[in-house]
Amino acid sequence: MIDRLLVANRGEIARRVFRTCRDLGVGTVAVFSDADGAAAPGEPAGASPHVREADVAVRLPGAAPADTYLRGDLIIAAARSAGADAVHPGYGFLSENAAFARAVAGAGLVWVGPPPEAIEAMGSKIEAKKLMAAAGVPVLPELDPGAVTEADLPILVKASAGGGGRGMRVVRTLAELPEAVAGARREAQSAFGDPAVFCEPLLEGARHVEVQLLADAHGTVWALGERDCSVQRRHQKIIEEAPSPAVDAGLRAELSRAAVEAARAIGYVGAGTVEFMLAGDGRRFFFLEVNTRLQVEHPVTECVYGLDLVRLQIEIAEGARLPAGPPEPRGHAIEVRLYAEDPAAGWRPGSGTLHTFEVPGVDAEFGVPAGYGLRLDSGVESGGEVGVHYDPMLAKLIAWGPTRPAAARRLRAALAGARVHGVTTNRDLLARTLAEPVFLGGGATTGYLDQVGLDELARPLADEGAVRLSALAAALAGAAADRAAAPVLGGLPAGWRNVPSQPRRRSYEGPGGEAVEVAYRTGRGGLRAEGHEGVRLVAASPDQVTLDVDGVRYGFDVRTVPDGAAVYVDSPLGPVALRALPRFADPGDLVAPGSLLAPMPGTVVRVETEPGAAVAEGQTLLVLEAMKMEHRIAAPAAGTVAELNVAAGRQVEAGAVLAVISEGTDHR
């Protein structure tokens, strides 16, 4: 029996495993980098929630994954020093590293995962496809990057190791191939330590479906239905559901049979997933890979089947037998991944302080609700920091309902009502997708986001009118806060004058960077706000404002960060983030016109221009690496490179001036 388990991971997955350990009475050990906890005595606490929730925690010195969570030797040493007798790898990092699994077993620790031989067999996608073909599982042909012809296009360049969309590129012309291969190799080397890539035909209009497997060491293999993970950005899943709306009972049986054959072919034990591409005809499917670990999207299967997959992983590692067959599925579950990123800005990841993270109406955290309901698996809490060293996923929100429409509606309402302040997220896109006709009709493929378009899906939930009303509410709440803090005459109405003169004015920067001006008066006649005829003030406090708009009352929850600059307004009209503008700008805050600022901290991987060069609007000027992905920085307008302040290999902070583009004509 396992007595104390170390989770060789961080954030949400570590918290998820710890929750099951508490249920089982198993002790827990966390590991943490300096970015996830205080580096030395006397430094600010600020520890990641997974560190605080473990029974004991061991520091891994450093911040970068290569120095911490990818150091198997340090993790095994941590297990020994903390008295752990087992290691759970979570997902990502070393979870699919056969050498690490062997080292864990070699250290006398229980490995809560599949045999190293199974991990090794599936560790290379190139070799895995050959093995699956020999086992009779349908596969797409493998293409040598150096031998691709026009007739092979379009193709997908893929990293042989790892997953999560890293090291993947779509190629539609031969001219794109060299850079796609080079970029995929760089990303694969950085994320997985292996630069090997290969190519395969790109299936247009296809779906991504996968089968959850669970196998014990006594020959029993369960196929727990399929998940549909077709809604993706940059080849990374953002919405997953079970069962798939495109799979009927006959196809489900075929997929399950192929997945079980794949598991038996490699002697699989534990939890794993076999991924397939379902062709546009809805019948043919092809093997993609076996994920020899727990998946990010495992909660939807847990909800539908009423299982705790982590518990079963631990029990299988202890030698337990599975029953002859799994329980019957019930209902439908949909999961969304909430990321700190800006879909409208090329999915640019974000970082900073997460001032507020609240999701009302959650029925269970890290576990299956007692009945149909809402589940939250999160690695963050209000007041925490979203760093730049790791994946920007904040949380997974899962709705489990009797039907697919019921689950989608519950999930959309939860997203719209969540309070997420401090970083830009993909929340609005997720909420809009859950109400979009193609998605609701079950027609989403891997090209869904391009098919519907980000102009539609990435639009804020709050329209222009909602932004203006929210700014008015922010101004009224700010005035109430001023009166509450007034040292004298605090009972007077805000902005009171014996003889009325000018209206009170406040200025904000709105969600799109546009200025929002608020001008209003309050007196015996009530509220009079310019541009808001028909709006009546019902009540105002520093954090809550109620407005009557043409006979309909709306409540606005207003939260201002301590420095007073950022104001977050949540209401039924949609969430709005504002920045209070000072009456007089500080000259020190101004930057030269045409300055191109770093959108995030990162490392300059490549510079593709030089001082004096003429550039076109949208032309790539340099490439930043941050959060394990490459991000292209493009010219916002045509002009000439007047200044270039960076070189390859340089670390930059968010807001640093990378270059200055002077207005002019592109002469190329």
XYZ file of C-alpha atoms in Angstrom:
668
model
C 0.000 0.000 0.000
C 1.192 3.490 -0.822
C 1.760 5.580 2.303
C 3.055 8.918 0.965
C 2.918 10.057 -2.648
C 4.945 12.780 -4.370
C 3.379 14.514 -7.360
C 6.118 15.382 -9.850
C 4.134 18.332 -11.193
C 2.529 21.610 -10.219
C -0.656 23.671 -10.306
C -4.030 22.197 -11.092
C -2.965 18.590 -11.713
C -1.021 18.436 -8.445
C -4.074 19.737 -6.558
C -6.247 17.188 -8.372
C -4.058 14.262 -7.276
C -3.799 15.610 -3.722
C -7.610 15.691 -3.459
C -7.821 11.959 -4.182
C -4.939 11.246 -1.807
C -6.835 12.966 1.001
C -9.861 10.763 0.259
C -7.662 7.646 0.423
C -5.674 8.704 3.477
C -2.435 8.868 1.499
C 0.138 11.463 2.548
C 1.208 14.049 -0.026
C 4.459 15.673 -1.112
C 4.686 18.716 -3.403
C 7.695 19.933 -5.315
C 7.973 23.569 -6.288
C 10.213 25.883 -8.230
C 11.191 29.357 -7.059
C 8.458 30.714 -9.324
C 5.880 28.676 -7.378
C 7.001 29.405 -3.838
C 9.280 31.438 -1.590
C 12.910 30.768 -2.535
C 14.365 31.302 0.925
C 13.335 32.046 4.510
C 12.179 35.607 4.967
C 10.958 36.039 1.374
C 7.260 36.699 0.701
C 5.117 33.568 1.024
C 3.191 33.749 -2.254
C 3.319 29.983 -2.636
C 1.291 28.246 -5.307
C -1.870 26.596 -3.911
C -0.495 23.134 -4.633
C 2.435 23.846 -2.310
C 0.198 24.944 0.549
C -2.177 21.994 0.177
C 0.482 19.268 0.375
C 1.474 17.719 3.696
C 5.104 18.574 2.964
C 6.848 20.396 0.107
C 10.366 20.317 -1.304
C 11.981 23.174 -3.209
C 13.509 22.655 -6.663
C 15.970 25.579 -7.026
C 15.395 27.682 -10.116
C 12.414 28.770 -12.189
C 12.759 27.389 -15.723
C 11.238 23.919 -16.287
C 14.622 22.567 -17.453
C 16.088 23.434 -14.050
C 13.171 22.223 -11.933
C 10.191 20.113 -13.015
C 12.191 18.432 -15.795
C 15.001 17.406 -13.417
C 14.190 13.799 -12.600
C 17.194 13.471 -10.318
C 16.025 16.375 -8.154
C 12.496 15.001 -7.973
C 13.658 11.557 -6.888
C 15.925 13.152 -4.289
C 12.937 15.163 -3.063
C 10.864 11.984 -2.736
C 13.570 10.344 -0.660
C 14.099 13.330 1.602
C 10.345 13.711 2.212
C 9.796 10.021 2.920
C 7.596 9.384 -0.134
C 7.207 5.814 -1.349
C 5.462 6.597 -4.656
C 5.531 9.156 -7.481
C 2.605 10.358 -9.617
C 3.794 12.278 -12.705
C 0.598 14.200 -13.515
C 0.673 15.346 -17.142
C 3.301 17.281 -19.067
C 6.897 17.620 -17.866
C 8.249 14.086 -17.175
C 4.923 12.232 -17.325
C 5.831 10.441 -20.575
C 9.532 10.033 -19.949
C 10.464 6.342 -19.836
C 13.903 7.043 -18.351
C 12.292 8.909 -15.453
C 9.809 6.072 -14.857
C 12.712 3.607 -14.729
C 14.668 5.859 -12.384
C 11.685 6.094 -10.029
C 11.374 2.307 -9.912
C 15.135 1.962 -9.609
C 15.031 4.176 -6.520
C 12.627 1.736 -4.873
C 9.587 3.971 -5.370
C 6.188 2.996 -6.795
C 5.558 4.542 -10.220
C 1.878 5.517 -10.580
C 1.826 5.151 -14.338
C 2.295 2.680 -17.178
C 5.363 0.455 -17.541
C 8.445 2.239 -18.900
C 8.397 -0.106 -21.894
C 4.898 1.100 -22.853
C 5.949 4.739 -22.468
C 9.023 4.058 -24.582
C 7.006 2.324 -27.285
C 4.715 5.378 -27.609
C 7.335 8.043 -26.823
C 8.226 8.474 -30.477
C 5.196 9.173 -32.654
C 7.165 7.886 -35.621
C 7.803 4.478 -34.054
C 4.353 4.371 -32.442
C 2.644 4.647 -35.827
C 4.662 1.712 -37.130
C 3.762 -0.383 -34.092
C 0.061 0.467 -34.381
C 0.018 -0.334 -38.096
C 1.465 -3.752 -37.302
C -1.307 -4.247 -34.716
C -3.969 -3.508 -37.341
C -4.851 0.002 -36.108
C -5.503 2.439 -39.018
C -2.721 5.051 -39.394
C -1.966 7.984 -41.696
C 1.155 7.646 -43.853
C 4.354 9.198 -42.496
C 6.167 11.672 -44.739
C 9.851 12.554 -44.585
C 10.144 16.375 -44.297
C 12.920 16.286 -46.895
C 10.847 14.369 -49.425
C 7.535 16.272 -49.346
C 6.203 17.204 -52.807
C 3.453 19.499 -54.047
C 1.172 16.474 -54.371
C 1.473 15.775 -50.626
C 0.113 19.165 -49.550
C -1.432 20.228 -47.248
C 0.548 18.534 -44.493
C 1.104 18.791 -40.779
C 4.621 19.007 -39.334
C 4.678 17.329 -35.915
C 7.166 16.799 -33.110
C 7.902 13.127 -32.587
C 8.001 13.582 -28.794
C 5.556 15.335 -26.480
C 2.236 16.912 -27.347
C 0.021 19.862 -26.426
C 0.353 21.425 -29.884
C 4.017 22.270 -29.390
C 6.228 21.565 -32.369
C 3.278 21.506 -34.796
C 2.865 23.531 -37.994
C 0.390 23.429 -40.896
C 2.069 23.707 -44.304
C 0.071 24.516 -47.441
C 2.897 25.538 -49.813
C 6.388 24.138 -50.305
C 7.827 27.595 -49.669
C 6.529 27.432 -46.081
C 8.067 24.028 -45.371
C 11.682 24.902 -44.401
C 10.730 27.475 -41.761
C 7.861 25.296 -40.498
C 10.239 22.371 -39.968
C 12.905 24.596 -38.360
C 10.368 26.258 -36.048
C 8.818 22.917 -35.079
C 12.269 21.535 -34.258
C 13.158 24.534 -32.079
C 9.893 24.321 -30.179
C 10.163 20.536 -29.749
C 13.716 20.816 -28.455
C 12.720 23.517 -25.982
C 9.591 21.741 -24.709
C 10.629 18.078 -24.831
C 14.399 17.972 -25.301
C 13.976 16.138 -28.624
C 14.049 18.023 -31.966
C 12.823 15.098 -34.121
C 9.861 15.957 -36.364
C 7.905 14.223 -39.117
C 5.085 15.066 -41.505
C 1.707 13.520 -42.235
C -1.257 14.448 -44.473
C -3.509 17.146 -43.026
C -7.094 15.938 -42.789
C -9.372 18.870 -43.577
C -12.788 18.921 -41.907
C -11.773 16.174 -39.488
C -12.550 15.679 -35.810
C -10.221 14.872 -32.950
C -11.654 12.002 -30.913
C -9.953 9.945 -28.243
C -10.718 6.871 -26.150
C -9.989 6.768 -22.425
C -8.351 3.496 -21.398
C -7.827 1.936 -18.001
C -5.900 -1.327 -17.668
C -4.743 -3.363 -14.681
C -1.762 -5.686 -14.416
C -4.020 -8.743 -14.593
C -5.184 -8.439 -18.194
C -8.370 -6.371 -17.836
C -8.633 -3.365 -20.168
C -11.497 -0.878 -20.029
C -12.445 1.451 -22.876
C -14.367 4.290 -21.196
C -16.043 5.727 -24.279
C -14.748 8.608 -26.344
C -14.111 12.300 -25.888
C -14.420 14.880 -28.647
C -11.599 17.444 -28.515
C -12.072 19.090 -31.916
C -12.280 22.732 -30.796
C -8.607 23.696 -30.751
C -6.373 26.718 -31.104
C -2.805 26.335 -32.332
C -3.412 22.546 -32.245
C -4.159 22.728 -28.523
C -7.532 21.659 -27.157
C -9.704 24.270 -25.466
C -13.094 22.485 -25.323
C -13.587 18.760 -24.709
C -16.733 16.720 -24.242
C -17.995 13.203 -23.682
C -19.581 11.546 -25.527
C -18.813 12.925 -29.000
C -21.852 14.284 -30.854
C -20.429 12.717 -34.043
C -20.030 9.143 -32.778
C -22.835 6.571 -32.821
C -22.896 3.197 -31.081
C -21.365 1.354 -34.045
C -18.462 3.769 -34.491
C -17.946 3.859 -30.715
C -17.494 0.096 -30.708
C -14.940 0.313 -33.548
C -12.965 3.077 -31.835
C -12.995 1.218 -28.517
C -11.867 -2.016 -30.171
C -8.947 -0.253 -31.903
C -7.953 1.465 -28.639
C -7.974 -1.793 -26.689
C -5.884 -3.459 -29.414
C -3.401 -0.590 -29.163
C -3.189 -1.019 -25.376
C -2.698 -4.759 -25.574
C -0.034 -4.357 -28.279
C 2.207 -2.470 -25.845
C 1.270 -4.234 -22.600
C -0.367 -1.122 -21.199
C -1.169 -0.773 -17.483
C -2.817 2.239 -15.840
C -4.722 5.184 -17.290
C -4.011 6.248 -20.861
C -5.654 7.681 -23.946
C -5.594 6.621 -27.586
C -6.144 9.598 -29.895
C -7.654 9.354 -33.367
C -8.533 11.679 -36.226
C -12.062 11.059 -37.518
C -12.229 11.880 -41.237
C -14.800 14.266 -42.647
C -16.960 11.356 -43.834
C -17.620 10.519 -40.180
C -16.645 6.847 -40.565
C -12.920 6.489 -41.291
C -10.561 7.092 -38.407
C -6.778 7.080 -38.068
C -4.432 6.603 -35.120
C -2.677 9.737 -33.869
C -0.878 8.757 -30.687
C -1.178 7.130 -27.274
C -0.908 9.509 -24.336
C 0.709 7.330 -21.689
C -0.614 9.424 -18.813
C -3.713 11.054 -17.419
C -5.201 13.649 -19.781
C -6.064 17.258 -18.992
C -9.635 16.466 -20.072
C -10.118 13.408 -17.856
C -12.863 15.124 -15.753
C -15.493 14.766 -18.503
C -15.007 10.988 -18.510
C -15.068 10.930 -14.703
C -18.392 12.776 -14.651
C -20.075 10.632 -17.290
C -18.872 7.333 -15.785
C -18.948 8.361 -12.116
C -15.324 7.359 -11.564
C -12.217 8.767 -9.891
C -9.503 7.968 -12.424
C -6.705 9.090 -10.108
C -7.955 6.737 -7.417
C -8.008 3.891 -9.925
C -4.480 4.810 -11.050
C -3.239 4.561 -7.479
C -5.091 1.319 -6.778
C -3.782 -0.271 -9.985
C -0.251 0.770 -9.006
C -0.872 -1.020 -5.703
C -1.783 -4.181 -7.628
C -5.591 -4.045 -7.496
C -7.806 -5.759 -10.092
C -10.417 -3.901 -12.090
C -13.950 -5.310 -12.186
C -14.775 -7.190 -15.380
C -16.395 -4.139 -16.952
C -16.792 -0.401 -16.339
C -19.984 1.283 -15.098
C -22.560 2.513 -17.579
C -22.194 6.110 -18.772
C -24.775 8.719 -17.815
C -25.486 12.152 -19.274
C -23.133 14.502 -21.088
C -20.136 16.512 -19.851
C -18.327 19.473 -21.432
C -15.032 20.961 -20.243
C -13.481 24.295 -21.155
C -9.895 25.320 -20.508
C -9.670 28.851 -19.182
C -6.375 30.376 -20.313
C -4.637 33.655 -19.558
C -4.423 34.672 -23.206
C -5.864 37.098 -25.743
C -7.551 35.270 -28.667
C -7.927 38.503 -30.628
C -4.151 39.141 -30.432
C -2.968 35.863 -31.911
C -3.626 33.921 -28.686
C -0.927 35.915 -26.948
C -0.413 34.516 -23.414
C -0.711 36.832 -20.460
C 0.846 37.131 -17.037
C 0.484 39.229 -13.912
C -1.582 39.343 -10.738
C -4.904 37.529 -10.774
C -6.747 39.932 -8.487
C -10.012 37.983 -8.423
C -10.891 34.437 -9.434
C -14.427 33.444 -8.451
C -16.856 31.062 -10.148
C -20.272 31.139 -8.456
C -22.387 27.984 -8.352
C -19.609 25.376 -8.328
C -20.915 22.035 -7.004
C -17.583 20.209 -6.690
C -13.858 20.937 -6.952
C -11.517 18.274 -8.356
C -14.263 15.653 -8.104
C -17.515 14.438 -9.603
C -20.567 16.382 -8.341
C -23.132 14.400 -6.341
C -25.583 14.986 -9.189
C -25.623 16.835 -12.489
C -23.789 20.090 -11.851
C -20.677 22.224 -12.165
C -17.097 21.138 -11.406
C -14.003 23.334 -11.106
C -10.386 22.138 -11.302
C -8.105 25.139 -10.833
C -4.458 25.791 -10.161
C -4.957 29.435 -9.183
C -6.675 31.526 -6.530
C -7.548 35.192 -6.065
C -4.428 37.245 -5.438
C -2.051 34.772 -7.088
C 0.471 35.439 -9.812
C 0.257 34.091 -13.352
C 3.893 33.581 -14.289
C 5.727 33.344 -17.588
C 7.540 30.044 -17.079
C 4.635 27.623 -17.487
C 1.508 26.951 -19.510
C -1.012 29.821 -19.041
C -3.996 27.565 -18.218
C -5.779 28.940 -15.153
C -8.511 26.379 -14.666
C -10.845 23.825 -16.155
C -14.579 24.314 -15.761
C -16.790 21.299 -16.384
C -20.577 21.077 -16.664
C -22.266 17.686 -16.384
C -25.891 17.514 -17.454
C -28.550 15.051 -18.558
C -28.166 16.212 -22.167
C -25.598 18.036 -24.279
C -27.692 21.245 -24.584
C -28.218 21.280 -20.808
C -24.491 20.948 -20.130
C -23.630 23.676 -22.659
C -26.154 26.102 -21.173
C -24.968 25.531 -17.600
C -21.348 25.952 -18.600
C -21.958 29.120 -20.573
C -23.841 30.716 -17.666
C -21.012 29.816 -15.287
C -18.411 31.380 -17.570
C -20.438 34.553 -18.091
C -20.973 34.916 -14.343
C -17.376 34.235 -13.294
C -15.258 37.060 -11.913
C -11.782 36.879 -13.437
C -9.824 40.084 -12.844
C -6.234 41.026 -13.561
C -5.281 39.154 -16.727
C -6.856 38.891 -20.153
C -8.448 35.478 -20.698
C -10.263 33.458 -23.358
C -13.428 33.427 -21.201
C -15.580 35.430 -23.630
C -14.584 33.221 -26.564
C -15.465 30.076 -24.628
C -18.829 31.475 -23.580
C -19.683 32.583 -27.120
C -18.655 29.208 -28.545
C -21.027 27.377 -26.191
C -23.941 29.351 -27.656
C -22.796 29.321 -31.303
C -25.109 27.386 -33.715
C -22.422 25.228 -35.379
C -21.077 24.092 -32.016
C -24.528 23.556 -30.527
C -25.452 21.537 -33.615
C -22.506 19.217 -32.993
C -20.728 20.273 -36.182
C -17.404 21.554 -34.803
C -14.284 20.148 -36.489
C -10.596 20.909 -35.890
C -11.032 23.907 -38.211
C -13.971 25.270 -36.227
C -12.376 28.516 -35.036
C -11.289 29.408 -38.564
C -14.664 28.362 -39.956
C -16.727 30.596 -37.671
C -14.020 33.245 -37.253
C -12.562 35.062 -34.294
C -14.358 38.254 -35.329
C -17.499 36.543 -34.100
C -16.232 34.244 -31.355
C -13.672 36.559 -29.723
C -16.063 39.502 -29.430
C -16.452 40.656 -25.823
C -19.640 39.553 -24.075
C -20.215 43.215 -23.169
C -21.212 45.369 -26.149
C -20.510 49.089 -26.529
C -23.611 50.071 -24.566
C -22.686 47.729 -21.726
C -19.195 49.224 -21.590
C -20.596 52.751 -21.296
C -23.040 51.744 -18.547
C -20.264 49.893 -16.724
C -18.059 52.982 -16.897
C -20.907 55.033 -15.423
C -21.263 52.475 -12.632
C -17.502 52.606 -12.015
C -17.608 56.399 -11.768
C -20.519 56.307 -9.307
C -18.817 53.621 -7.224
C -15.618 55.675 -7.243
C -17.515 58.719 -6.012
C -19.101 56.630 -3.250
C -15.656 55.395 -2.242
C -14.358 58.972 -2.131
C -17.201 60.015 0.180
C -16.706 56.970 2.415
C -13.032 57.868 2.802
C -13.614 61.607 3.288
C -12.206 62.848 6.631
C -14.883 65.557 6.934
C -18.439 66.111 5.672
C -18.648 62.507 4.487
C -22.441 62.684 4.463
C -22.598 65.207 1.643
C -23.475 63.871 -1.806
C -20.501 63.262 -4.059
C -19.521 66.312 -6.086
C -21.966 68.539 -4.182
C -21.986 72.236 -5.118
C -24.073 75.000 -3.574
C -24.491 76.417 -7.069
C -24.427 73.752 -9.813
C -21.642 74.266 -12.308
C -19.960 71.632 -14.451
C -20.768 67.902 -14.334
C -18.348 65.532 -12.640
C -16.070 63.810 -15.137
C -14.107 60.582 -15.119
C -12.179 59.024 -17.971
C -11.363 55.364 -18.534
C -9.574 53.255 -21.068
C -12.032 50.623 -22.280
C -11.494 46.977 -23.295
C -10.310 47.821 -26.802
C -8.053 50.674 -25.715
C -10.622 53.314 -26.580
C -11.332 56.206 -24.202
C -14.669 56.155 -22.361
C -15.743 59.514 -20.938
C -18.293 59.756 -18.136
C -19.982 63.067 -17.284
C -22.766 63.181 -14.682
C -24.496 65.139 -11.940
C -26.446 63.976 -8.920
C -28.883 66.202 -7.051
C -32.485 66.561 -5.968
C -33.563 65.537 -9.442
C -31.521 62.352 -9.241
C -28.830 61.222 -11.670
C -28.277 63.112 -14.894
C -25.564 61.476 -17.014
C -24.627 62.687 -20.478
C -25.537 60.093 -23.104
C -27.544 58.045 -20.596
C -31.063 59.342 -20.917
C -33.501 56.987 -19.226
C -30.915 55.798 -16.684
C -31.789 56.302 -12.999
C -29.530 55.701 -10.008
C -31.146 53.344 -7.496
C -28.198 52.817 -5.130
C -24.435 53.231 -5.067
C -21.735 52.004 -2.732
C -17.974 51.648 -3.284
C -18.431 48.104 -4.634
C -22.043 47.866 -5.809
C -24.146 50.099 -8.052
C -27.760 49.545 -9.102
C -29.036 51.376 -12.173
C -32.554 51.487 -13.570
C -32.306 51.499 -17.379
C -35.692 52.308 -18.954
C -37.495 50.465 -16.195
C -35.134 47.477 -15.933
C -32.795 47.277 -12.947
C -29.218 46.040 -13.324
C -26.719 45.381 -10.561
C -23.059 46.232 -11.215
C -20.370 44.667 -9.038
C -17.411 47.093 -9.033
C -13.956 46.122 -7.834
C -10.957 48.443 -7.910
C -7.411 47.174 -7.460
C -5.433 48.741 -4.617
C -3.556 51.208 -6.820
C -6.887 52.485 -8.135
C -5.968 52.304 -11.822
C -7.749 49.082 -12.838
C -11.493 48.808 -12.304
C -13.463 45.613 -12.985
C -17.210 45.772 -13.460
C -19.330 42.610 -13.597
C -23.009 42.641 -14.465
C -25.609 40.655 -16.429
C -24.603 42.805 -19.412
C -21.133 41.255 -19.453
C -17.778 41.729 -17.714
C -15.872 44.946 -18.402
C -12.271 45.793 -17.501
C -11.456 49.504 -17.311
C -8.370 51.529 -16.551
C -8.868 54.868 -14.847
C -7.057 57.591 -16.773
C -5.326 60.394 -14.854
C -6.398 63.953 -15.562
C -2.822 64.847 -16.431
C -0.424 62.361 -18.028
C 2.975 61.779 -16.417
C 5.643 62.552 -19.059
C 7.651 59.599 -17.740
C 4.869 57.240 -18.824
C 4.939 58.367 -22.447
C 6.680 56.394 -25.190
C 7.755 57.517 -28.623
C 5.151 57.216 -31.399
C 5.533 53.955 -33.312
C 7.103 52.109 -30.367
C 6.655 48.350 -30.509
C 6.379 47.067 -26.933
C 7.013 43.536 -25.688
C 3.556 42.030 -25.002
C 4.994 39.646 -22.387
C 8.292 38.740 -20.741
C 10.316 36.332 -22.864
C 13.462 35.521 -24.779
C 14.179 36.893 -28.242
C 14.656 33.795 -30.402
C 15.185 35.479 -33.731
C 15.346 38.993 -35.242
C 14.144 39.285 -38.843
C 14.800 42.956 -39.574
C 17.446 45.629 -39.104
C 17.623 49.379 -38.470
C 16.625 51.374 -41.527
C 14.707 48.501 -43.125
C 11.373 49.210 -44.789
C 8.657 46.961 -43.411
C 5.066 46.176 -44.361
C 2.088 46.074 -42.042
C 1.912 42.613 -40.466
C 5.497 41.697 -41.348
C 7.273 39.614 -38.705
C 10.057 41.633 -37.084
C 11.175 39.223 -34.389
C 10.131 36.063 -32.542
C 9.755 35.803 -28.759
C 9.699 32.549 -26.817
C 7.460 32.584 -23.749
C 5.393 29.964 -21.949
C 7.033 27.201 -24.016
C 5.723 28.609 -27.328
C 7.095 30.917 -30.037
C 5.254 34.206 -30.609
C 5.733 36.377 -33.696
C 5.964 40.132 -33.169
C 4.748 41.942 -36.272
C 4.864 45.526 -37.524
C 1.596 47.306 -36.650
C 1.859 49.466 -39.780
C 4.063 50.014 -42.805
C 7.117 52.159 -42.205
C 10.836 52.163 -41.500
C 12.670 50.589 -38.553
C 13.950 53.702 -36.790
C 15.218 51.812 -33.719
C 15.944 48.159 -32.970
C 16.711 47.579 -29.303
C 17.060 43.784 -29.067
C 19.151 40.908 -30.385
C 18.706 37.147 -30.441
C 19.097 35.591 -27.006
C 18.158 38.690 -25.046
C 15.628 38.486 -22.198
C 12.980 41.218 -22.265
C 10.340 42.304 -19.785
C 6.718 43.071 -20.639
C 6.425 46.631 -21.922
C 10.052 46.903 -23.054
C 10.483 48.903 -26.275
C 11.611 46.312 -28.829
C 11.685 48.613 -31.833
C 10.373 51.912 -33.131
C 8.652 52.074 -36.518
C 8.500 55.481 -38.151
C 5.566 56.085 -40.442
C 6.343 55.819 -44.100
C 5.834 53.832 -47.245
C 6.778 50.210 -47.702
C 9.246 50.314 -50.632
C 9.640 46.602 -51.108
